[in-house]
Short mmCIF file of C-alpha atoms in Angstrom, two decimals:
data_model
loop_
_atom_site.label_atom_id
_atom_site.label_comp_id
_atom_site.label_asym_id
_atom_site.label_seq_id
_atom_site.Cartn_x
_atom_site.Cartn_y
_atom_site.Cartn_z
CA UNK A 571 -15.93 23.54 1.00
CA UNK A 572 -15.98 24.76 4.72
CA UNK A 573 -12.38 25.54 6.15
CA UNK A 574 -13.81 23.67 8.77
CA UNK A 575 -14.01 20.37 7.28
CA UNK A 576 -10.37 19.55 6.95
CA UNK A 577 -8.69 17.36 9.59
CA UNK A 578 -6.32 15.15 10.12
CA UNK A 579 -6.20 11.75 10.97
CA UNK A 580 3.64 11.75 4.91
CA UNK A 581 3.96 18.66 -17.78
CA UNK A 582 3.91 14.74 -19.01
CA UNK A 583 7.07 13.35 -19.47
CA UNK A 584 6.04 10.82 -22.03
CA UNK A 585 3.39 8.98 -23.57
CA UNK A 586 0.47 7.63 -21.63
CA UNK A 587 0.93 3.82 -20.86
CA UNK A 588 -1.64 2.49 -23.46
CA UNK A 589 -5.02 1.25 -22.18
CA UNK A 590 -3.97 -2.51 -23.15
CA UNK A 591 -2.02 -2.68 -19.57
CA UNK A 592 -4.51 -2.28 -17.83
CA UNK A 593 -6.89 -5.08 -15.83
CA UNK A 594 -10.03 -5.26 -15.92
CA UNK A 595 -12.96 -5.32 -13.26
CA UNK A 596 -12.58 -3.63 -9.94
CA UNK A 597 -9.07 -2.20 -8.76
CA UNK A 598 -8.14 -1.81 -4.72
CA UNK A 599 -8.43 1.89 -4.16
CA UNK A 600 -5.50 4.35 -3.77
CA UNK A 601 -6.20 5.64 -0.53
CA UNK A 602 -3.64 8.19 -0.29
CA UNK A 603 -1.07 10.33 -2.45
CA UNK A 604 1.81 11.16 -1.82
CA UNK A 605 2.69 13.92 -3.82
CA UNK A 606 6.28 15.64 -4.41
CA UNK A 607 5.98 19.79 -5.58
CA UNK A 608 9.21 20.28 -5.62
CA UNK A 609 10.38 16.29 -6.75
CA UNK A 610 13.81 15.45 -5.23
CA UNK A 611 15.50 18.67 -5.43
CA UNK A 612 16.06 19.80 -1.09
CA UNK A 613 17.78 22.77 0.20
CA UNK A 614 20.14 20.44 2.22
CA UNK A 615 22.82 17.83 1.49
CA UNK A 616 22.09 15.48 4.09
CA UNK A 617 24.71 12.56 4.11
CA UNK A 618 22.76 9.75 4.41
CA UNK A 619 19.90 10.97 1.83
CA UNK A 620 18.90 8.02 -0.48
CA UNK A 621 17.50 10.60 -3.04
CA UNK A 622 20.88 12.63 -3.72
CA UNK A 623 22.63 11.55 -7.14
CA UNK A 624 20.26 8.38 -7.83
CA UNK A 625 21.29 6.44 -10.60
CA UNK A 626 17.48 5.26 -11.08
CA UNK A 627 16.11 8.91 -11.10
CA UNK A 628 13.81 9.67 -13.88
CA UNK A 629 14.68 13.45 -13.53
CA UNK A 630 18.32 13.82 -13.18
CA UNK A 631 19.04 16.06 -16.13
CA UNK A 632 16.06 18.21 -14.46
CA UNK A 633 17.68 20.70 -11.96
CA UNK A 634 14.81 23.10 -11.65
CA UNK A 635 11.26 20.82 -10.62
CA UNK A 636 8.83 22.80 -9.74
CA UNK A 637 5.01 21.41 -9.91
CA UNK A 638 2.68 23.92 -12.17
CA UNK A 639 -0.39 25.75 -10.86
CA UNK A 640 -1.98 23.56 -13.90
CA UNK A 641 -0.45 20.14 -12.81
CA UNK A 642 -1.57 21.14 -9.32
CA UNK A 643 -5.48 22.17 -10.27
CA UNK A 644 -5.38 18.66 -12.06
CA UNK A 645 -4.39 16.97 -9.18
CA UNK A 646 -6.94 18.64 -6.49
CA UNK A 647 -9.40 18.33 -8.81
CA UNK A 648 -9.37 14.52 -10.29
CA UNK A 649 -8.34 12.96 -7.16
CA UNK A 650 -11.00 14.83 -4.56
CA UNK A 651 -13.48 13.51 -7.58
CA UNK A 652 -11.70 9.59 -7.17
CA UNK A 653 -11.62 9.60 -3.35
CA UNK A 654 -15.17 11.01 -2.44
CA UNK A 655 -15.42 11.13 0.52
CA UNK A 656 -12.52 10.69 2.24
CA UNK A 657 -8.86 12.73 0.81
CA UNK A 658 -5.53 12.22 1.95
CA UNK A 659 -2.84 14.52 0.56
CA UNK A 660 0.46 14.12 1.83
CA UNK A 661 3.61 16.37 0.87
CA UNK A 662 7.03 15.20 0.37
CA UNK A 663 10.51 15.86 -1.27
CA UNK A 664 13.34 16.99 -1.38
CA UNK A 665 11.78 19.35 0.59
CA UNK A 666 8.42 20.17 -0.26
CA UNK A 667 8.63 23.57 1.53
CA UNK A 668 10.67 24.97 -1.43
CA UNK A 669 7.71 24.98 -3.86
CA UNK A 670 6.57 27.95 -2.01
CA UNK A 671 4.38 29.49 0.68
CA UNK A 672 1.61 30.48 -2.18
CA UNK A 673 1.58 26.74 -3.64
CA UNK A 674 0.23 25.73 -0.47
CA UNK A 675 -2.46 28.56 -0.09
CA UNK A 676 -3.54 27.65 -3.38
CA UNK A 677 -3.81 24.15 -2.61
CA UNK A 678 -6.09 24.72 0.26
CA UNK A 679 -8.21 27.14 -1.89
CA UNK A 680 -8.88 24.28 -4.85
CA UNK A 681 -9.32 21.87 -2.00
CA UNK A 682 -12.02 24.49 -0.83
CA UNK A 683 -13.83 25.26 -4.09
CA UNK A 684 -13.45 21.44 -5.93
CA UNK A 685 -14.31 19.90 -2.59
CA UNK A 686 -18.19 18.09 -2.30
CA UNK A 687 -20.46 18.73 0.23
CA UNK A 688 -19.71 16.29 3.29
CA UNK A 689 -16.12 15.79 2.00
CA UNK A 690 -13.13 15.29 4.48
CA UNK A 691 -9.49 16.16 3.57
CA UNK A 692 -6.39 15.44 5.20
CA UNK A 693 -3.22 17.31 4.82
CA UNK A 694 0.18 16.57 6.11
CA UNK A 695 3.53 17.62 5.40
CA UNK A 696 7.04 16.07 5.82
CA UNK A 697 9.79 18.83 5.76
CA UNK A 698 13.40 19.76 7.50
CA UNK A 699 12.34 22.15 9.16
CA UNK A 700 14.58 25.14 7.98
CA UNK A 701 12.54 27.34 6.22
CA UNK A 702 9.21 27.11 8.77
CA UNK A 703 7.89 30.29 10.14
CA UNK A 704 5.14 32.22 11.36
CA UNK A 705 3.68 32.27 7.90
CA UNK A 706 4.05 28.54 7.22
CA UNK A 707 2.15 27.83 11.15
CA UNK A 708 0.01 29.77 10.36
CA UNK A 709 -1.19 27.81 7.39
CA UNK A 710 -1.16 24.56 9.12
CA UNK A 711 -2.79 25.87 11.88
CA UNK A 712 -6.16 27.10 9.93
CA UNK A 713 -6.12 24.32 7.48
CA UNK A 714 -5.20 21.78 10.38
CA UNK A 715 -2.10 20.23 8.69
CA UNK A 716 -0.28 17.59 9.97
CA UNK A 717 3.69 17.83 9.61
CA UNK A 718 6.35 16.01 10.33
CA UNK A 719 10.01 17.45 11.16
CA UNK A 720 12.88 15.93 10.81
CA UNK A 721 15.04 16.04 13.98
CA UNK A 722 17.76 12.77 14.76
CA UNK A 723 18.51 13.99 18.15
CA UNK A 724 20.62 16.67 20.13
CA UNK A 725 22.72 18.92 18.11
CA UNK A 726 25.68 16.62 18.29
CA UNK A 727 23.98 13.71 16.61
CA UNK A 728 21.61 15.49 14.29
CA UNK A 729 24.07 17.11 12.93
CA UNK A 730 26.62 14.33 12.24
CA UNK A 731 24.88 13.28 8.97
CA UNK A 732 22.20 16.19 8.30
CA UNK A 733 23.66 19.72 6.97
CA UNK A 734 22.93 21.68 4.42
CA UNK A 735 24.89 22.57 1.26
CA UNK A 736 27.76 24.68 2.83
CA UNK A 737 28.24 21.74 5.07
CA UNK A 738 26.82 23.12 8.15
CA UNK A 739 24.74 21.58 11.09
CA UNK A 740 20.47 22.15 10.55
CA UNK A 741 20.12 21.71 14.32
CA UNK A 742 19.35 25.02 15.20
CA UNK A 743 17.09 25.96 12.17
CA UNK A 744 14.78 23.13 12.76
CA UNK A 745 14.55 23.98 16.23
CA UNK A 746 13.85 27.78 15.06
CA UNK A 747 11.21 25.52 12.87
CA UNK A 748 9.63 23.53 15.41
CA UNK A 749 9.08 26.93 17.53
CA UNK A 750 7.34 28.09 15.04
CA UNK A 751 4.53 24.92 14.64
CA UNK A 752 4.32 25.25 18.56
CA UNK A 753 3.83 28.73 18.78
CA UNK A 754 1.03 28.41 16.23
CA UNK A 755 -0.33 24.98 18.01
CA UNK A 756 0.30 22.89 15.02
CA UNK A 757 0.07 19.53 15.00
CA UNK A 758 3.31 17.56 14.40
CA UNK A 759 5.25 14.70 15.22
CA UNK A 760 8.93 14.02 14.97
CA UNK A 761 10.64 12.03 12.05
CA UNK A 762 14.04 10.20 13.47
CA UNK A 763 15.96 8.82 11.40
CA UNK A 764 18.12 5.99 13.12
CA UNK A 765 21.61 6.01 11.96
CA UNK A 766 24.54 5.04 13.24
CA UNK A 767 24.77 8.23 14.90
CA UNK A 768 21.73 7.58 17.33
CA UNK A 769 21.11 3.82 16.88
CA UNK A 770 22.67 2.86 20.53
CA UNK A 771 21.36 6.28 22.18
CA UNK A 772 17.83 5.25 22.66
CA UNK A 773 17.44 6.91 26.07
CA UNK A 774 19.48 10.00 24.92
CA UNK A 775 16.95 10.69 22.37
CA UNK A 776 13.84 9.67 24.13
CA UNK A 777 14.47 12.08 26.86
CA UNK A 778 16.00 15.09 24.82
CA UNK A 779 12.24 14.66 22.77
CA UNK A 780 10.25 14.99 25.65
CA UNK A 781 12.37 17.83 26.96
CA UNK A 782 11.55 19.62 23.42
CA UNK A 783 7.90 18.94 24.85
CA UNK A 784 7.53 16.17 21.82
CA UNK A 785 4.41 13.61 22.54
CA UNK A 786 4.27 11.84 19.15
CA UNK A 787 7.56 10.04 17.19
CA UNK A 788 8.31 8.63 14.43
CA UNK A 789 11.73 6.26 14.12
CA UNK A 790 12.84 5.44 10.66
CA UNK A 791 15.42 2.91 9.96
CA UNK A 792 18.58 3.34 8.01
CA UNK A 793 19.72 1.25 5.63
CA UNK A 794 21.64 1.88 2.34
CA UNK A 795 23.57 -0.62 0.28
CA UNK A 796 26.66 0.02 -1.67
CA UNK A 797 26.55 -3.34 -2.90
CA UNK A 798 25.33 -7.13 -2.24
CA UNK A 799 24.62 -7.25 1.08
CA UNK A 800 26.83 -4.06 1.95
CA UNK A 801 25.23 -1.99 4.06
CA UNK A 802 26.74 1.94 3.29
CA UNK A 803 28.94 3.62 6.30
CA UNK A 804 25.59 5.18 8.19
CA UNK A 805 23.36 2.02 7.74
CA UNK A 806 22.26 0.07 11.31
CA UNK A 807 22.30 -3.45 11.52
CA UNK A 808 19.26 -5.28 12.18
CA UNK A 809 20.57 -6.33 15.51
CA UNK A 810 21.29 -2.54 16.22
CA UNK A 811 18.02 -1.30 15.59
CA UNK A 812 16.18 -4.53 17.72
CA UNK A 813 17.88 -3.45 20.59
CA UNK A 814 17.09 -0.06 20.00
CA UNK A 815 13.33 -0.62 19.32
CA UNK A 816 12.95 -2.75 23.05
CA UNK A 817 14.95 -0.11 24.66
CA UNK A 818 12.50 2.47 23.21
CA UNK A 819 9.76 0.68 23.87
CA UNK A 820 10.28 -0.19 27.74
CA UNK A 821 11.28 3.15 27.92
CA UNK A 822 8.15 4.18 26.52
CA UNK A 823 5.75 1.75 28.49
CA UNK A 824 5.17 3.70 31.72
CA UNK A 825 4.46 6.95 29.80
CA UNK A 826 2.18 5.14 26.92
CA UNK A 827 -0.71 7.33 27.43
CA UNK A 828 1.62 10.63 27.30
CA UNK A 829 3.39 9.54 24.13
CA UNK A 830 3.07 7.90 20.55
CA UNK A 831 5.56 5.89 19.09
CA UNK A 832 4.16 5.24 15.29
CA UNK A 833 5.94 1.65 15.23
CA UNK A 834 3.87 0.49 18.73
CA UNK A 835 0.77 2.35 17.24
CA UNK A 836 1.33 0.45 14.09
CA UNK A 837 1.93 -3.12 16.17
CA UNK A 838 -1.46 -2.55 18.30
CA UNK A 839 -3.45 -2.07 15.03
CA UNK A 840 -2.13 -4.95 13.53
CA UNK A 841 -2.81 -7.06 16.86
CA UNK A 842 -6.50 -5.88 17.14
CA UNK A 843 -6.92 -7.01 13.76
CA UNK A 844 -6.88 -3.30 12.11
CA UNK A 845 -5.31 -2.08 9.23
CA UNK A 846 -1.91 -0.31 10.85
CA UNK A 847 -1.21 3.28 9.19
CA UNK A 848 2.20 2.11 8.29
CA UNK A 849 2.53 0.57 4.63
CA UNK A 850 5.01 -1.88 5.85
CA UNK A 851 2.75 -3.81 7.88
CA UNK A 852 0.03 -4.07 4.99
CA UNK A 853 -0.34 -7.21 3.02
CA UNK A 854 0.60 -5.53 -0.29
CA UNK A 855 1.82 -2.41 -1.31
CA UNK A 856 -1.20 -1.12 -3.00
CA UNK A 857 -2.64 1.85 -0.37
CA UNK A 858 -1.15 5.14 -1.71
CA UNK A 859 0.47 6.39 -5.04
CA UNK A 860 3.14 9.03 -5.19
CA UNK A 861 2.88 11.84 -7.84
CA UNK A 862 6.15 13.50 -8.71
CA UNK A 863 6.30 17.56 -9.59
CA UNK A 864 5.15 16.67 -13.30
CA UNK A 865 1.97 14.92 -12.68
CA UNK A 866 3.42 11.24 -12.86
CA UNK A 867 2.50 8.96 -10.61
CA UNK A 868 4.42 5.85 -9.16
CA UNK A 869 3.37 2.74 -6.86
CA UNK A 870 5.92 3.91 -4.25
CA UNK A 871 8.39 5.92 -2.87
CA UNK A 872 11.39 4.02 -2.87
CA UNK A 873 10.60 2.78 -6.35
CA UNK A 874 10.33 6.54 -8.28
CA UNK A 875 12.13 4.82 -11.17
CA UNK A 876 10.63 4.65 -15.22
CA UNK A 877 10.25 1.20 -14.46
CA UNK A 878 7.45 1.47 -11.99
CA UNK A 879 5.90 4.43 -13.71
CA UNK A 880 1.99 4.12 -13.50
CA UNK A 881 0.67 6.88 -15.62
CA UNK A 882 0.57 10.66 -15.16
CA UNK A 883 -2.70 12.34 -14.03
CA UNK A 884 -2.06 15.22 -16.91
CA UNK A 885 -3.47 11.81 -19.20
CA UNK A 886 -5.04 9.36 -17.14
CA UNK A 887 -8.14 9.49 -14.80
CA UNK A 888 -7.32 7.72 -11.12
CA UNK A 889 -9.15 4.76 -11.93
CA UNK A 890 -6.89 3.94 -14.49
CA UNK A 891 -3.71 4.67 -13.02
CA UNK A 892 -5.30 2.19 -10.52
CA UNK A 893 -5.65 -0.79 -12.84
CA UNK A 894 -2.08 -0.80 -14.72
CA UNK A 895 -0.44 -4.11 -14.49
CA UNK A 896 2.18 -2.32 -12.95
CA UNK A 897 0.95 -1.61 -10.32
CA UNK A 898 -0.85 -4.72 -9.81
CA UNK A 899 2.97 -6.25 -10.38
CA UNK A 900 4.68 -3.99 -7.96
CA UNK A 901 1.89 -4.84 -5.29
CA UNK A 902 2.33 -8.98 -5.64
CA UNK A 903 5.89 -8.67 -4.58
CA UNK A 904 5.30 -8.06 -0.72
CA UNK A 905 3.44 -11.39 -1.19
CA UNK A 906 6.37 -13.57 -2.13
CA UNK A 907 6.39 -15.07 0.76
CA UNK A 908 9.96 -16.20 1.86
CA UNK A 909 9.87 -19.78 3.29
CA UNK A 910 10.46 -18.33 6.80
CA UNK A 911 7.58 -16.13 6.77
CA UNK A 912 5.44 -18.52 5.66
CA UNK A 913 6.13 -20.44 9.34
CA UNK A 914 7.04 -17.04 11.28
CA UNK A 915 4.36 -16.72 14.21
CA UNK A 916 4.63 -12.91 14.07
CA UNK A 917 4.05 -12.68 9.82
CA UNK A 918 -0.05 -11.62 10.73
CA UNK A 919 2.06 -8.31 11.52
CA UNK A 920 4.54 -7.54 9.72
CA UNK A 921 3.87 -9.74 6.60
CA UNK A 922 7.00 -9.67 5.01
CA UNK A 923 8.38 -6.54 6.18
CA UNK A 924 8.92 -3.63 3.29
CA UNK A 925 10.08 -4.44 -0.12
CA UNK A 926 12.61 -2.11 -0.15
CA UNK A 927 14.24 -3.63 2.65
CA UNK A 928 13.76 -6.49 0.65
CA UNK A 929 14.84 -5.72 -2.50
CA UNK A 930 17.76 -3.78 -1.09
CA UNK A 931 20.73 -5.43 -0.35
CA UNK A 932 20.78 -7.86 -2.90
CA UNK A 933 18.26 -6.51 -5.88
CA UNK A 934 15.86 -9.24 -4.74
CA UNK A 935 11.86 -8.90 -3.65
CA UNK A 936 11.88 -12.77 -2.71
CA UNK A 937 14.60 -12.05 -0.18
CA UNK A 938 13.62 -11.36 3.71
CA UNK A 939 13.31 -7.71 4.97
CA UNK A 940 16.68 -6.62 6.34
CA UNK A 941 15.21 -5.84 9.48
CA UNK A 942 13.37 -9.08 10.22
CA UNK A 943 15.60 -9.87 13.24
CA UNK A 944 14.82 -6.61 14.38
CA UNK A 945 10.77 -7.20 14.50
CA UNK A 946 11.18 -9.98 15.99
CA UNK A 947 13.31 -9.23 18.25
CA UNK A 948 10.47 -6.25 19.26
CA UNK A 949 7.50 -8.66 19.02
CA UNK A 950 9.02 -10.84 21.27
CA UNK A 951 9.42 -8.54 23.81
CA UNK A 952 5.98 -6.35 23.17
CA UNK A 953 3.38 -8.48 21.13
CA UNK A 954 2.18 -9.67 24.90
CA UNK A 955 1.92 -6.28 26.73
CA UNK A 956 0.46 -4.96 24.26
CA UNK A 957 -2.01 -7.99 23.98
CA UNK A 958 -2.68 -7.51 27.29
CA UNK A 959 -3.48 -3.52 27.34
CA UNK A 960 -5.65 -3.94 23.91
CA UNK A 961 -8.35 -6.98 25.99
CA UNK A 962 -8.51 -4.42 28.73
CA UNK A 963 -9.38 -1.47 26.43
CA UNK A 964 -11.87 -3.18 24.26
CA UNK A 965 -13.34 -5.05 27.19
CA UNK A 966 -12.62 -8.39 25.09
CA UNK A 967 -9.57 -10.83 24.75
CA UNK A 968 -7.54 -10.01 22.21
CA UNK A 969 -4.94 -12.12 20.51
CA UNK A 970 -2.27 -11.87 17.27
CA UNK A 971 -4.03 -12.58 14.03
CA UNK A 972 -3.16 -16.25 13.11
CA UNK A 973 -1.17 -17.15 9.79
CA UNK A 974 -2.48 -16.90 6.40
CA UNK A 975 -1.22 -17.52 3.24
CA UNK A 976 -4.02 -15.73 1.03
CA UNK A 977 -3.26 -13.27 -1.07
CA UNK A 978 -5.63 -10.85 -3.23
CA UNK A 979 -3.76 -11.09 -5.70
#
């Protein structure tokens, strides 16, 4: 396949789940993976990092994960064949970086050779930053890779919570990083994760981004749970990161045309009636698949646990990874509908929030999101503006998606 046709728009370790688990007729499509070379294992020891020293982790007693140039050929090859014509491949960790400058070079070159006539294929690439140079932008730049760095701000407040093993600050190695994608021109956005350490600095770290010459961000809540209902030392409350979302955003409204915020990108497309890019505003959690360094293959990130285990592509062909129960079971639960959803005049949106902030402080899916006060705390301050600039754009009135209680599954 032609370089020029990529674009951009994040060994089996068992037996294969038998075929009886499976359901029959036609399954939604996995849209996207999200696919982890190098599995958990990162070349920092950031503090707040819900991966580090999981309980749930399939792989613990696995220091050394590194994804195989067989696992790999396996993967280009039987999912460009399952998502004809349109690929997505994503790259996360840990640190996906570690698995090696050549991984990537070969990944391009099966997506190049095992790719169909007419075919388009997305990369992108979430990473810390620290080892990015020339080489790396390079890559992106011919193979036109989206990445996004992680970055929580000025030195002072990146660093409180993100260092690497020896306990020192990554602020100046990402920056190093981020030189690098610019010098090359590669396209990237910022990853933020909002922490106590930034969650009342909204301006601070609006302004040091577009200093950095930044145009596109990406804010992540933080919320970890030592217990029922305990949020961890780091996590934000939900009334924290409300404020700091409407701060953001009217910070953000005179300069919408210079620079994207993913969570307003996500709320327009959910107010025109399109599907948002962002999982959490989908009806169910059904639209990607993550595979992990050995070729299995889970419904979702947060939920890389033997429990949720869908299959492993080493075995299984897409289309039946697609049609386990499981992952039929895992997508129902953003559909238990909590009784104030089912009445909330902004659940068209966000419908239910994410099931991990669901299932999170208190081990339950039926639960609301943690962060409901926050969205609604933003929709009531943006839904309208952004109502507003969406009739003038399309030339027709637009308004919020009513209710709905229908589910497909």
């Amino acid at each position: 396949m032609d370089p020029d046709q990529f674009h951009i728009l994040g060994q089996a370790s068992g037996p294969g789940i038998p075929l009886h688990s499976e359901r029959s007729g036609t399954a939604p499509r996995i849209s996207s993976i999200l696919i982890k070379p190098a599995s958990a294992i990162c070349n920092l020891d950031c503090g707040y990092c819900f991966y580090l020293d999981r309980d749930l982790d399939p792989y613990t007693d696995l220091p050394q994960r590194r994804m195989s140039d067989e696992t790999l050929d396996r993967l280009v090859d039987s999912y460009l064949f399952y998502s004809y014509p349109n690929s997505t491949f994503a790259f996360q960790g840990g640190e996906p970086t570690l698995a090696g400058l050549p991984f990537f070079e070969k990944l391009v070159r099966l997506q190049e050779t095992k790719g169909r006539n007419g075919q388009s294929v997305s990369n992108a690439l979430q990473t810390n930053g620290v080892l990015l140079d020339d080489n790396w932008g390079q890559l992106f730049h011919q193979y036109n890779f989206l990445i996004g760095l992680s970055l929580d701000g000025p030195e002072g407040i990146n660093d409180k919570y993100r260092y690497n093993k020896e306990g020192h600050g990554t602020h100046k190695w990402v920056i190093r990083g981020m030189e690098a994608l610019q010098r090359n021109k590669v396209d990237f956005n910022i990853l933020c994760v909002v922490s106590q350490a930034n969650v009342d600095k909204p301006r601070e770290l609006y302004n040091y981004y577009k200093s950095l010459g930044v145009d596109n961000i990406q804010y992540i809540p933080l919320a970890e749970f030592g217990g029922p209902s305990k949020g961890l030392p780091f996590s934000i409350t939900a009334e924290q990161y409300g404020r700091f979302l409407v701060e953001t955003f009217d910070l953000w409204w005179p300069e919408r045309r210079k620079m994207r915020i993913r969570f307003f990108d996500n709320m327009a497309e959910a107010i025109a009636g399109q599907k948002p890019g962002s999982c959490t505003m989908h009806e169910t959690c059904d639209s990607y698949a993550v595979v992990e360094y050995n070729g299995d293959v889970f419904p979702c990130d947060f939920f890389v646990e033997s429990g949720w285990k869908l299959g492993n592509i080493m075995l299984d062909s897409w289309p039946e990874i697609a049609r386990r129960n499981r992952r039929y079971r895992f997508a129902e639960k953003k559909t238990l509908a909590h009784p104030e959803c089912q009445v909330c005049e902004y659940q068209s949106i966000c419908h239910g929030g994410c099931p991990k902030f669901r299932h999170g402080p208190n081990g339950k899916f039926e639960d609301l999101d943690y962060f409901c006060q926050s969205y609604k705390m933003i929709f009531a301050r943006a839904v309208g503006p952004l109502q507003d600039e969406l009739t003038k754009l399309m030339g027709k009135q637009v308004t919020m998606p009513g209710r709905h209680s229908i589910s497909p599954y």
